[in-house]
Amino acid sequence: MRQRPSQLPLDLSFRPANGRDDFVVGSCNQVAVDWLDRYPAWPGPVTVLCGPTGSGKSHLLAVWGHAAGALIVQGPDLQVATLNDVIGHAQAIAVDAADLVKEPDCLFHLVNMVRDRNGHLLVAVQDPPARWTFGTADMRSRLAAAPLLELGPPDDMVLQSVLLKQFDDRQLLPDADVLRFLTDRMPRTFDAARAIATRMDQLSLAERKRPTKPLARKVLIDLGYLETTPEE
């Protein structure tokens, strides 16, 4: 009988994202999750979700969007001329990659629209608005005054749990030492975890091998996460 890896800390919760994936809650995102769980009892209409690439911003934004019944839009797709048509009568709005808008005034108008209709706006960005140098001063100041939820890089427990979920989805059951081997050497992002599981699945099927440390090493090398070095 197949069993889960032994001695793997799994004191974490999983929550659905649009009924497809699982979002892992850990120390790197617990504060943000707790704040979003307060919706709609937010003290103000706007919240900013901030974190580096691969920290789970889009995933967490999707989780909130699903729970809040929010309209989810992409920052680069927003334009001032079509903003009213795109937003419609939405009361809850989530903007992913909001710092990549081509017309920064879109965010200024969007904040005003949400305030006027007593709605809520969640924007996901890489850098805090206080550091922005683009757009109007009014736009930057309004977003900088909003609560800032910062996501940190996934810690070992979160990365191992994400890897385990990705492997389980592919019916791969690596031992705990394989997961530790990967998390000690991989980039600390959720994107890397998905790439590793996908490549491990491909190699495991092609070579008819179970997910071992040598196979994990090959995956890391194939993905450019590890230089070719003598076997440890």
JSON list of C-alpha atoms in Angstrom, two decimals:
[
{"chain": "A", "resi": 1, "resn": "MET", "atom": "CA", "xyz": [0.00, 0.00, 0.00]},
{"chain": "A", "resi": 2, "resn": "ARG", "atom": "CA", "xyz": [1.29, 3.44, -0.89]},
{"chain": "A", "resi": 3, "resn": "GLN", "atom": "CA", "xyz": [1.81, 5.75, 2.05]},
{"chain": "A", "resi": 4, "resn": "ARG", "atom": "CA", "xyz": [2.57, 9.43, 2.45]},
{"chain": "A", "resi": 5, "resn": "PRO", "atom": "CA", "xyz": [6.19, 10.36, 3.23]},
{"chain": "A", "resi": 6, "resn": "SER", "atom": "CA", "xyz": [7.09, 9.80, 6.87]},
{"chain": "A", "resi": 7, "resn": "GLN", "atom": "CA", "xyz": [8.01, 12.59, 9.28]},
{"chain": "A", "resi": 8, "resn": "LEU", "atom": "CA", "xyz": [6.69, 15.34, 7.00]},
{"chain": "A", "resi": 9, "resn": "PRO", "atom": "CA", "xyz": [5.26, 18.29, 8.95]},
{"chain": "A", "resi": 10, "resn": "LEU", "atom": "CA", "xyz": [1.77, 18.95, 7.65]},
{"chain": "A", "resi": 11, "resn": "ASP", "atom": "CA", "xyz": [0.32, 21.24, 10.29]},
{"chain": "A", "resi": 12, "resn": "LEU", "atom": "CA", "xyz": [-1.07, 23.43, 7.52]},
{"chain": "A", "resi": 13, "resn": "SER", "atom": "CA", "xyz": [-4.48, 24.04, 6.04]},
{"chain": "A", "resi": 14, "resn": "PHE", "atom": "CA", "xyz": [-5.54, 23.74, 2.42]},
{"chain": "A", "resi": 15, "resn": "ARG", "atom": "CA", "xyz": [-8.30, 25.87, 0.92]},
{"chain": "A", "resi": 16, "resn": "PRO", "atom": "CA", "xyz": [-9.82, 25.57, -2.56]},
{"chain": "A", "resi": 17, "resn": "ALA", "atom": "CA", "xyz": [-9.07, 28.10, -5.29]},
{"chain": "A", "resi": 18, "resn": "ASN", "atom": "CA", "xyz": [-12.03, 28.17, -7.67]},
{"chain": "A", "resi": 19, "resn": "GLY", "atom": "CA", "xyz": [-12.53, 24.45, -7.04]},
{"chain": "A", "resi": 20, "resn": "ARG", "atom": "CA", "xyz": [-9.33, 23.49, -8.87]},
{"chain": "A", "resi": 21, "resn": "ASP", "atom": "CA", "xyz": [-6.14, 23.81, -6.85]},
{"chain": "A", "resi": 22, "resn": "ASP", "atom": "CA", "xyz": [-5.27, 24.04, -3.17]},
{"chain": "A", "resi": 23, "resn": "PHE", "atom": "CA", "xyz": [-3.86, 27.07, -1.45]},
{"chain": "A", "resi": 24, "resn": "VAL", "atom": "CA", "xyz": [-1.45, 26.28, 1.39]},
{"chain": "A", "resi": 25, "resn": "VAL", "atom": "CA", "xyz": [-1.63, 28.51, 4.46]},
{"chain": "A", "resi": 26, "resn": "GLY", "atom": "CA", "xyz": [1.62, 28.99, 6.38]},
{"chain": "A", "resi": 27, "resn": "SER", "atom": "CA", "xyz": [3.68, 31.58, 8.19]},
{"chain": "A", "resi": 28, "resn": "CYS", "atom": "CA", "xyz": [4.54, 33.34, 4.93]},
{"chain": "A", "resi": 29, "resn": "ASN", "atom": "CA", "xyz": [0.93, 34.24, 4.20]},
{"chain": "A", "resi": 30, "resn": "GLN", "atom": "CA", "xyz": [-1.03, 33.72, 7.42]},
{"chain": "A", "resi": 31, "resn": "VAL", "atom": "CA", "xyz": [-1.45, 37.45, 8.15]},
{"chain": "A", "resi": 32, "resn": "ALA", "atom": "CA", "xyz": [-2.75, 38.09, 4.63]},
{"chain": "A", "resi": 33, "resn": "VAL", "atom": "CA", "xyz": [-5.15, 35.15, 4.80]},
{"chain": "A", "resi": 34, "resn": "ASP", "atom": "CA", "xyz": [-6.50, 36.25, 8.19]},
{"chain": "A", "resi": 35, "resn": "TRP", "atom": "CA", "xyz": [-7.13, 39.76, 6.84]},
{"chain": "A", "resi": 36, "resn": "LEU", "atom": "CA", "xyz": [-8.89, 38.53, 3.71]},
{"chain": "A", "resi": 37, "resn": "ASP", "atom": "CA", "xyz": [-11.01, 36.23, 5.85]},
{"chain": "A", "resi": 38, "resn": "ARG", "atom": "CA", "xyz": [-12.40, 39.34, 7.55]},
{"chain": "A", "resi": 39, "resn": "TYR", "atom": "CA", "xyz": [-14.14, 40.37, 4.34]},
{"chain": "A", "resi": 40, "resn": "PRO", "atom": "CA", "xyz": [-16.55, 42.11, 4.07]},
{"chain": "A", "resi": 41, "resn": "ALA", "atom": "CA", "xyz": [-15.76, 43.58, 7.51]},
{"chain": "A", "resi": 42, "resn": "TRP", "atom": "CA", "xyz": [-12.80, 45.60, 6.21]},
{"chain": "A", "resi": 43, "resn": "PRO", "atom": "CA", "xyz": [-12.22, 49.04, 7.75]},
{"chain": "A", "resi": 44, "resn": "GLY", "atom": "CA", "xyz": [-11.81, 50.55, 4.29]},
{"chain": "A", "resi": 45, "resn": "PRO", "atom": "CA", "xyz": [-12.71, 49.77, 0.69]},
{"chain": "A", "resi": 46, "resn": "VAL", "atom": "CA", "xyz": [-9.19, 49.04, -0.64]},
{"chain": "A", "resi": 47, "resn": "THR", "atom": "CA", "xyz": [-6.56, 46.43, 0.28]},
{"chain": "A", "resi": 48, "resn": "VAL", "atom": "CA", "xyz": [-3.18, 45.90, -1.38]},
{"chain": "A", "resi": 49, "resn": "LEU", "atom": "CA", "xyz": [-1.67, 42.41, -1.65]},
{"chain": "A", "resi": 50, "resn": "CYS", "atom": "CA", "xyz": [2.07, 42.60, -2.20]},
{"chain": "A", "resi": 51, "resn": "GLY", "atom": "CA", "xyz": [4.78, 40.02, -2.82]},
{"chain": "A", "resi": 52, "resn": "PRO", "atom": "CA", "xyz": [7.53, 38.87, -5.19]},
{"chain": "A", "resi": 53, "resn": "THR", "atom": "CA", "xyz": [6.93, 36.73, -8.25]},
{"chain": "A", "resi": 54, "resn": "GLY", "atom": "CA", "xyz": [5.95, 33.22, -7.27]},
{"chain": "A", "resi": 55, "resn": "SER", "atom": "CA", "xyz": [4.84, 34.12, -3.75]},
{"chain": "A", "resi": 56, "resn": "GLY", "atom": "CA", "xyz": [1.23, 33.15, -4.43]},
{"chain": "A", "resi": 57, "resn": "LYS", "atom": "CA", "xyz": [-0.39, 36.57, -5.00]},
{"chain": "A", "resi": 58, "resn": "SER", "atom": "CA", "xyz": [-2.49, 35.47, -7.97]},
{"chain": "A", "resi": 59, "resn": "HIS", "atom": "CA", "xyz": [-3.56, 32.28, -6.23]},
{"chain": "A", "resi": 60, "resn": "LEU", "atom": "CA", "xyz": [-4.59, 34.06, -3.03]},
{"chain": "A", "resi": 61, "resn": "LEU", "atom": "CA", "xyz": [-6.34, 36.76, -5.05]},
{"chain": "A", "resi": 62, "resn": "ALA", "atom": "CA", "xyz": [-8.29, 34.00, -6.82]},
{"chain": "A", "resi": 63, "resn": "VAL", "atom": "CA", "xyz": [-9.19, 32.41, -3.49]},
{"chain": "A", "resi": 64, "resn": "TRP", "atom": "CA", "xyz": [-10.57, 35.72, -2.20]},
{"chain": "A", "resi": 65, "resn": "GLY", "atom": "CA", "xyz": [-12.27, 36.45, -5.51]},
{"chain": "A", "resi": 66, "resn": "HIS", "atom": "CA", "xyz": [-14.07, 33.13, -5.38]},
{"chain": "A", "resi": 67, "resn": "ALA", "atom": "CA", "xyz": [-15.16, 33.61, -1.77]},
{"chain": "A", "resi": 68, "resn": "ALA", "atom": "CA", "xyz": [-16.27, 37.22, -2.32]},
{"chain": "A", "resi": 69, "resn": "GLY", "atom": "CA", "xyz": [-17.88, 36.66, -5.71]},
{"chain": "A", "resi": 70, "resn": "ALA", "atom": "CA", "xyz": [-15.52, 39.30, -7.03]},
{"chain": "A", "resi": 71, "resn": "LEU", "atom": "CA", "xyz": [-14.85, 40.36, -10.58]},
{"chain": "A", "resi": 72, "resn": "ILE", "atom": "CA", "xyz": [-11.21, 39.48, -11.32]},
{"chain": "A", "resi": 73, "resn": "VAL", "atom": "CA", "xyz": [-9.38, 41.52, -13.94]},
{"chain": "A", "resi": 74, "resn": "GLN", "atom": "CA", "xyz": [-5.78, 41.88, -15.09]},
{"chain": "A", "resi": 75, "resn": "GLY", "atom": "CA", "xyz": [-4.03, 45.22, -14.64]},
{"chain": "A", "resi": 76, "resn": "PRO", "atom": "CA", "xyz": [-2.53, 45.32, -18.16]},
{"chain": "A", "resi": 77, "resn": "ASP", "atom": "CA", "xyz": [-6.03, 44.88, -19.64]},
{"chain": "A", "resi": 78, "resn": "LEU", "atom": "CA", "xyz": [-7.50, 47.96, -17.97]},
{"chain": "A", "resi": 79, "resn": "GLN", "atom": "CA", "xyz": [-8.04, 51.19, -19.89]},
{"chain": "A", "resi": 80, "resn": "VAL", "atom": "CA", "xyz": [-9.65, 54.42, -18.73]},
{"chain": "A", "resi": 81, "resn": "ALA", "atom": "CA", "xyz": [-11.94, 54.60, -21.76]},
{"chain": "A", "resi": 82, "resn": "THR", "atom": "CA", "xyz": [-13.45, 51.13, -21.17]},
{"chain": "A", "resi": 83, "resn": "LEU", "atom": "CA", "xyz": [-13.22, 50.94, -17.38]},
{"chain": "A", "resi": 84, "resn": "ASN", "atom": "CA", "xyz": [-16.95, 51.44, -16.77]},
{"chain": "A", "resi": 85, "resn": "ASP", "atom": "CA", "xyz": [-17.85, 48.72, -19.28]},
{"chain": "A", "resi": 86, "resn": "VAL", "atom": "CA", "xyz": [-15.36, 46.24, -17.81]},
{"chain": "A", "resi": 87, "resn": "ILE", "atom": "CA", "xyz": [-16.26, 46.83, -14.17]},
{"chain": "A", "resi": 88, "resn": "GLY", "atom": "CA", "xyz": [-20.00, 47.11, -14.69]},
{"chain": "A", "resi": 89, "resn": "HIS", "atom": "CA", "xyz": [-21.93, 47.04, -11.42]},
{"chain": "A", "resi": 90, "resn": "ALA", "atom": "CA", "xyz": [-19.43, 44.86, -9.52]},
{"chain": "A", "resi": 91, "resn": "GLN", "atom": "CA", "xyz": [-19.24, 45.52, -5.80]},
{"chain": "A", "resi": 92, "resn": "ALA", "atom": "CA", "xyz": [-16.14, 43.40, -5.18]},
{"chain": "A", "resi": 93, "resn": "ILE", "atom": "CA", "xyz": [-13.22, 43.74, -7.60]},
{"chain": "A", "resi": 94, "resn": "ALA", "atom": "CA", "xyz": [-9.79, 42.09, -7.70]},
{"chain": "A", "resi": 95, "resn": "VAL", "atom": "CA", "xyz": [-7.01, 43.38, -9.94]},
{"chain": "A", "resi": 96, "resn": "ASP", "atom": "CA", "xyz": [-4.06, 41.09, -10.55]},
{"chain": "A", "resi": 97, "resn": "ALA", "atom": "CA", "xyz": [-0.74, 42.65, -11.62]},
{"chain": "A", "resi": 98, "resn": "ALA", "atom": "CA", "xyz": [-2.20, 46.06, -10.85]},
{"chain": "A", "resi": 99, "resn": "ASP", "atom": "CA", "xyz": [1.26, 47.65, -11.01]},
{"chain": "A", "resi": 100, "resn": "LEU", "atom": "CA", "xyz": [1.47, 46.67, -14.70]},
{"chain": "A", "resi": 101, "resn": "VAL", "atom": "CA", "xyz": [-1.41, 48.89, -15.81]},
{"chain": "A", "resi": 102, "resn": "LYS", "atom": "CA", "xyz": [-0.65, 50.77, -19.00]},
{"chain": "A", "resi": 103, "resn": "GLU", "atom": "CA", "xyz": [-2.69, 53.75, -17.82]},
{"chain": "A", "resi": 104, "resn": "PRO", "atom": "CA", "xyz": [-2.09, 54.30, -14.10]},
{"chain": "A", "resi": 105, "resn": "ASP", "atom": "CA", "xyz": [-5.11, 56.64, -13.95]},
{"chain": "A", "resi": 106, "resn": "CYS", "atom": "CA", "xyz": [-7.22, 53.48, -14.22]},
{"chain": "A", "resi": 107, "resn": "LEU", "atom": "CA", "xyz": [-6.35, 52.65, -10.63]},
{"chain": "A", "resi": 108, "resn": "PHE", "atom": "CA", "xyz": [-7.23, 56.14, -9.45]},
{"chain": "A", "resi": 109, "resn": "HIS", "atom": "CA", "xyz": [-10.62, 55.97, -11.13]},
{"chain": "A", "resi": 110, "resn": "LEU", "atom": "CA", "xyz": [-11.17, 52.42, -9.90]},
{"chain": "A", "resi": 111, "resn": "VAL", "atom": "CA", "xyz": [-10.54, 53.41, -6.28]},
{"chain": "A", "resi": 112, "resn": "ASN", "atom": "CA", "xyz": [-13.04, 56.26, -6.65]},
{"chain": "A", "resi": 113, "resn": "MET", "atom": "CA", "xyz": [-15.63, 53.97, -8.23]},
{"chain": "A", "resi": 114, "resn": "VAL", "atom": "CA", "xyz": [-15.33, 51.45, -5.41]},
{"chain": "A", "resi": 115, "resn": "ARG", "atom": "CA", "xyz": [-15.63, 54.16, -2.77]},
{"chain": "A", "resi": 116, "resn": "ASP", "atom": "CA", "xyz": [-18.70, 55.65, -4.44]},
{"chain": "A", "resi": 117, "resn": "ARG", "atom": "CA", "xyz": [-20.54, 52.32, -4.53]},
{"chain": "A", "resi": 118, "resn": "ASN", "atom": "CA", "xyz": [-19.39, 51.21, -1.04]},
{"chain": "A", "resi": 119, "resn": "GLY", "atom": "CA", "xyz": [-17.62, 48.27, -2.61]},
{"chain": "A", "resi": 120, "resn": "HIS", "atom": "CA", "xyz": [-14.28, 46.59, -2.06]},
{"chain": "A", "resi": 121, "resn": "LEU", "atom": "CA", "xyz": [-11.11, 46.46, -4.13]},
{"chain": "A", "resi": 122, "resn": "LEU", "atom": "CA", "xyz": [-8.16, 44.06, -3.76]},
{"chain": "A", "resi": 123, "resn": "VAL", "atom": "CA", "xyz": [-5.09, 44.75, -5.88]},
{"chain": "A", "resi": 124, "resn": "ALA", "atom": "CA", "xyz": [-2.10, 42.44, -6.24]},
{"chain": "A", "resi": 125, "resn": "VAL", "atom": "CA", "xyz": [1.29, 44.05, -6.88]},
{"chain": "A", "resi": 126, "resn": "GLN", "atom": "CA", "xyz": [4.98, 43.25, -6.55]},
{"chain": "A", "resi": 127, "resn": "ASP", "atom": "CA", "xyz": [6.20, 46.41, -4.84]},
{"chain": "A", "resi": 128, "resn": "PRO", "atom": "CA", "xyz": [4.34, 48.48, -2.21]},
{"chain": "A", "resi": 129, "resn": "PRO", "atom": "CA", "xyz": [2.62, 51.53, -3.74]},
{"chain": "A", "resi": 130, "resn": "ALA", "atom": "CA", "xyz": [4.71, 53.80, -1.48]},
{"chain": "A", "resi": 131, "resn": "ARG", "atom": "CA", "xyz": [7.71, 52.86, -3.65]},
{"chain": "A", "resi": 132, "resn": "TRP", "atom": "CA", "xyz": [6.01, 53.47, -6.99]},
{"chain": "A", "resi": 133, "resn": "THR", "atom": "CA", "xyz": [7.35, 56.22, -9.23]},
{"chain": "A", "resi": 134, "resn": "PHE", "atom": "CA", "xyz": [4.70, 56.00, -11.97]},
{"chain": "A", "resi": 135, "resn": "GLY", "atom": "CA", "xyz": [1.23, 57.49, -12.12]},
{"chain": "A", "resi": 136, "resn": "THR", "atom": "CA", "xyz": [-0.15, 60.49, -10.31]},
{"chain": "A", "resi": 137, "resn": "ALA", "atom": "CA", "xyz": [0.71, 61.40, -6.75]},
{"chain": "A", "resi": 138, "resn": "ASP", "atom": "CA", "xyz": [-2.98, 61.12, -5.80]},
{"chain": "A", "resi": 139, "resn": "MET", "atom": "CA", "xyz": [-3.15, 57.57, -7.13]},
{"chain": "A", "resi": 140, "resn": "ARG", "atom": "CA", "xyz": [-0.01, 56.51, -5.29]},
{"chain": "A", "resi": 141, "resn": "SER", "atom": "CA", "xyz": [-1.05, 58.16, -2.03]},
{"chain": "A", "resi": 142, "resn": "ARG", "atom": "CA", "xyz": [-4.50, 56.55, -2.05]},
{"chain": "A", "resi": 143, "resn": "LEU", "atom": "CA", "xyz": [-3.10, 53.08, -2.56]},
{"chain": "A", "resi": 144, "resn": "ALA", "atom": "CA", "xyz": [-0.24, 53.67, -0.13]},
{"chain": "A", "resi": 145, "resn": "ALA", "atom": "CA", "xyz": [-2.79, 54.58, 2.54]},
{"chain": "A", "resi": 146, "resn": "ALA", "atom": "CA", "xyz": [-4.62, 51.25, 2.11]},
{"chain": "A", "resi": 147, "resn": "PRO", "atom": "CA", "xyz": [-3.81, 48.20, 4.28]},
{"chain": "A", "resi": 148, "resn": "LEU", "atom": "CA", "xyz": [-0.76, 46.40, 2.87]},
{"chain": "A", "resi": 149, "resn": "LEU", "atom": "CA", "xyz": [-0.66, 42.60, 3.03]},
{"chain": "A", "resi": 150, "resn": "GLU", "atom": "CA", "xyz": [2.88, 41.44, 2.32]},
{"chain": "A", "resi": 151, "resn": "LEU", "atom": "CA", "xyz": [3.60, 37.86, 1.30]},
{"chain": "A", "resi": 152, "resn": "GLY", "atom": "CA", "xyz": [6.98, 36.40, 2.10]},
{"chain": "A", "resi": 153, "resn": "PRO", "atom": "CA", "xyz": [8.80, 33.61, 0.26]},
{"chain": "A", "resi": 154, "resn": "PRO", "atom": "CA", "xyz": [7.35, 30.17, 1.10]},
{"chain": "A", "resi": 155, "resn": "ASP", "atom": "CA", "xyz": [9.09, 28.51, 4.05]},
{"chain": "A", "resi": 156, "resn": "ASP", "atom": "CA", "xyz": [10.18, 24.87, 4.09]},
{"chain": "A", "resi": 157, "resn": "MET", "atom": "CA", "xyz": [6.88, 23.59, 5.49]},
{"chain": "A", "resi": 158, "resn": "VAL", "atom": "CA", "xyz": [4.84, 25.39, 2.87]},
{"chain": "A", "resi": 159, "resn": "LEU", "atom": "CA", "xyz": [7.13, 24.38, 0.00]},
{"chain": "A", "resi": 160, "resn": "GLN", "atom": "CA", "xyz": [7.11, 20.74, 1.07]},
{"chain": "A", "resi": 161, "resn": "SER", "atom": "CA", "xyz": [3.35, 20.77, 1.41]},
{"chain": "A", "resi": 162, "resn": "VAL", "atom": "CA", "xyz": [2.89, 22.39, -2.01]},
{"chain": "A", "resi": 163, "resn": "LEU", "atom": "CA", "xyz": [5.25, 19.86, -3.54]},
{"chain": "A", "resi": 164, "resn": "LEU", "atom": "CA", "xyz": [3.40, 17.02, -1.85]},
{"chain": "A", "resi": 165, "resn": "LYS", "atom": "CA", "xyz": [0.07, 18.30, -3.18]},
{"chain": "A", "resi": 166, "resn": "GLN", "atom": "CA", "xyz": [1.52, 18.68, -6.68]},
{"chain": "A", "resi": 167, "resn": "PHE", "atom": "CA", "xyz": [2.95, 15.14, -6.52]},
{"chain": "A", "resi": 168, "resn": "ASP", "atom": "CA", "xyz": [-0.30, 13.70, -5.14]},
{"chain": "A", "resi": 169, "resn": "ASP", "atom": "CA", "xyz": [-2.18, 15.23, -8.07]},
{"chain": "A", "resi": 170, "resn": "ARG", "atom": "CA", "xyz": [0.12, 13.27, -10.36]},
{"chain": "A", "resi": 171, "resn": "GLN", "atom": "CA", "xyz": [0.01, 10.08, -8.28]},
{"chain": "A", "resi": 172, "resn": "LEU", "atom": "CA", "xyz": [3.66, 10.43, -7.33]},
{"chain": "A", "resi": 173, "resn": "LEU", "atom": "CA", "xyz": [4.61, 9.60, -3.75]},
{"chain": "A", "resi": 174, "resn": "PRO", "atom": "CA", "xyz": [8.20, 10.64, -2.99]},
{"chain": "A", "resi": 175, "resn": "ASP", "atom": "CA", "xyz": [9.77, 9.91, 0.38]},
{"chain": "A", "resi": 176, "resn": "ALA", "atom": "CA", "xyz": [10.26, 12.71, 2.90]},
{"chain": "A", "resi": 177, "resn": "ASP", "atom": "CA", "xyz": [14.01, 12.82, 2.18]},
{"chain": "A", "resi": 178, "resn": "VAL", "atom": "CA", "xyz": [13.27, 13.53, -1.50]},
{"chain": "A", "resi": 179, "resn": "LEU", "atom": "CA", "xyz": [11.04, 16.45, -0.55]},
{"chain": "A", "resi": 180, "resn": "ARG", "atom": "CA", "xyz": [13.69, 17.83, 1.79]},
{"chain": "A", "resi": 181, "resn": "PHE", "atom": "CA", "xyz": [16.32, 17.40, -0.93]},
{"chain": "A", "resi": 182, "resn": "LEU", "atom": "CA", "xyz": [14.20, 19.45, -3.31]},
{"chain": "A", "resi": 183, "resn": "THR", "atom": "CA", "xyz": [13.26, 22.22, -0.89]},
{"chain": "A", "resi": 184, "resn": "ASP", "atom": "CA", "xyz": [16.89, 22.65, 0.16]},
{"chain": "A", "resi": 185, "resn": "ARG", "atom": "CA", "xyz": [17.90, 23.40, -3.45]},
{"chain": "A", "resi": 186, "resn": "MET", "atom": "CA", "xyz": [14.91, 24.75, -5.38]},
{"chain": "A", "resi": 187, "resn": "PRO", "atom": "CA", "xyz": [13.87, 28.40, -5.83]},
{"chain": "A", "resi": 188, "resn": "ARG", "atom": "CA", "xyz": [11.48, 29.37, -3.05]},
{"chain": "A", "resi": 189, "resn": "THR", "atom": "CA", "xyz": [8.44, 29.94, -5.24]},
{"chain": "A", "resi": 190, "resn": "PHE", "atom": "CA", "xyz": [5.18, 28.13, -5.92]},
{"chain": "A", "resi": 191, "resn": "ASP", "atom": "CA", "xyz": [5.92, 28.33, -9.65]},
{"chain": "A", "resi": 192, "resn": "ALA", "atom": "CA", "xyz": [9.09, 26.30, -9.11]},
{"chain": "A", "resi": 193, "resn": "ALA", "atom": "CA", "xyz": [7.15, 23.68, -7.14]},
{"chain": "A", "resi": 194, "resn": "ARG", "atom": "CA", "xyz": [4.71, 23.21, -10.01]},
{"chain": "A", "resi": 195, "resn": "ALA", "atom": "CA", "xyz": [7.53, 23.03, -12.56]},
{"chain": "A", "resi": 196, "resn": "ILE", "atom": "CA", "xyz": [9.40, 20.43, -10.48]},
{"chain": "A", "resi": 197, "resn": "ALA", "atom": "CA", "xyz": [6.34, 18.22, -10.06]},
{"chain": "A", "resi": 198, "resn": "THR", "atom": "CA", "xyz": [5.54, 18.40, -13.77]},
{"chain": "A", "resi": 199, "resn": "ARG", "atom": "CA", "xyz": [9.10, 17.52, -14.79]},
{"chain": "A", "resi": 200, "resn": "MET", "atom": "CA", "xyz": [9.33, 14.76, -12.17]},
{"chain": "A", "resi": 201, "resn": "ASP", "atom": "CA", "xyz": [6.15, 13.24, -13.53]},
{"chain": "A", "resi": 202, "resn": "GLN", "atom": "CA", "xyz": [7.51, 13.35, -17.09]},
{"chain": "A", "resi": 203, "resn": "LEU", "atom": "CA", "xyz": [10.82, 11.72, -16.17]},
{"chain": "A", "resi": 204, "resn": "SER", "atom": "CA", "xyz": [9.22, 9.19, -13.86]},
{"chain": "A", "resi": 205, "resn": "LEU", "atom": "CA", "xyz": [6.97, 7.99, -16.68]},
{"chain": "A", "resi": 206, "resn": "ALA", "atom": "CA", "xyz": [9.66, 8.12, -19.36]},
{"chain": "A", "resi": 207, "resn": "GLU", "atom": "CA", "xyz": [12.28, 6.31, -17.28]},
{"chain": "A", "resi": 208, "resn": "ARG", "atom": "CA", "xyz": [9.82, 4.16, -15.34]},
{"chain": "A", "resi": 209, "resn": "LYS", "atom": "CA", "xyz": [11.42, 5.21, -12.07]},
{"chain": "A", "resi": 210, "resn": "ARG", "atom": "CA", "xyz": [9.89, 6.17, -8.77]},
{"chain": "A", "resi": 211, "resn": "PRO", "atom": "CA", "xyz": [10.68, 9.69, -7.49]},
{"chain": "A", "resi": 212, "resn": "THR", "atom": "CA", "xyz": [14.08, 9.20, -5.87]},
{"chain": "A", "resi": 213, "resn": "LYS", "atom": "CA", "xyz": [16.83, 11.67, -4.95]},
{"chain": "A", "resi": 214, "resn": "PRO", "atom": "CA", "xyz": [18.84, 10.92, -8.13]},
{"chain": "A", "resi": 215, "resn": "LEU", "atom": "CA", "xyz": [15.74, 11.62, -10.20]},
{"chain": "A", "resi": 216, "resn": "ALA", "atom": "CA", "xyz": [15.07, 14.75, -8.16]},
{"chain": "A", "resi": 217, "resn": "ARG", "atom": "CA", "xyz": [18.63, 15.92, -8.84]},
{"chain": "A", "resi": 218, "resn": "LYS", "atom": "CA", "xyz": [18.12, 15.37, -12.58]},
{"chain": "A", "resi": 219, "resn": "VAL", "atom": "CA", "xyz": [14.89, 17.39, -12.46]},
{"chain": "A", "resi": 220, "resn": "LEU", "atom": "CA", "xyz": [16.60, 20.30, -10.73]},
{"chain": "A", "resi": 221, "resn": "ILE", "atom": "CA", "xyz": [19.43, 20.24, -13.29]},
{"chain": "A", "resi": 222, "resn": "ASP", "atom": "CA", "xyz": [16.98, 20.01, -16.22]},
{"chain": "A", "resi": 223, "resn": "LEU", "atom": "CA", "xyz": [15.10, 23.05, -14.93]},
{"chain": "A", "resi": 224, "resn": "GLY", "atom": "CA", "xyz": [18.26, 25.05, -14.37]},
{"chain": "A", "resi": 225, "resn": "TYR", "atom": "CA", "xyz": [17.80, 25.12, -10.60]},
{"chain": "A", "resi": 226, "resn": "LEU", "atom": "CA", "xyz": [20.97, 23.16, -9.88]},
{"chain": "A", "resi": 227, "resn": "GLU", "atom": "CA", "xyz": [24.37, 22.99, -11.52]},
{"chain": "A", "resi": 228, "resn": "THR", "atom": "CA", "xyz": [25.79, 19.65, -12.55]},
{"chain": "A", "resi": 229, "resn": "THR", "atom": "CA", "xyz": [27.81, 18.47, -9.55]},
{"chain": "A", "resi": 230, "resn": "PRO", "atom": "CA", "xyz": [29.08, 15.13, -8.29]},
{"chain": "A", "resi": 231, "resn": "GLU", "atom": "CA", "xyz": [26.45, 12.97, -6.58]},
{"chain": "A", "resi": 232, "resn": "GLU", "atom": "CA", "xyz": [26.12, 13.76, -2.86]}
]
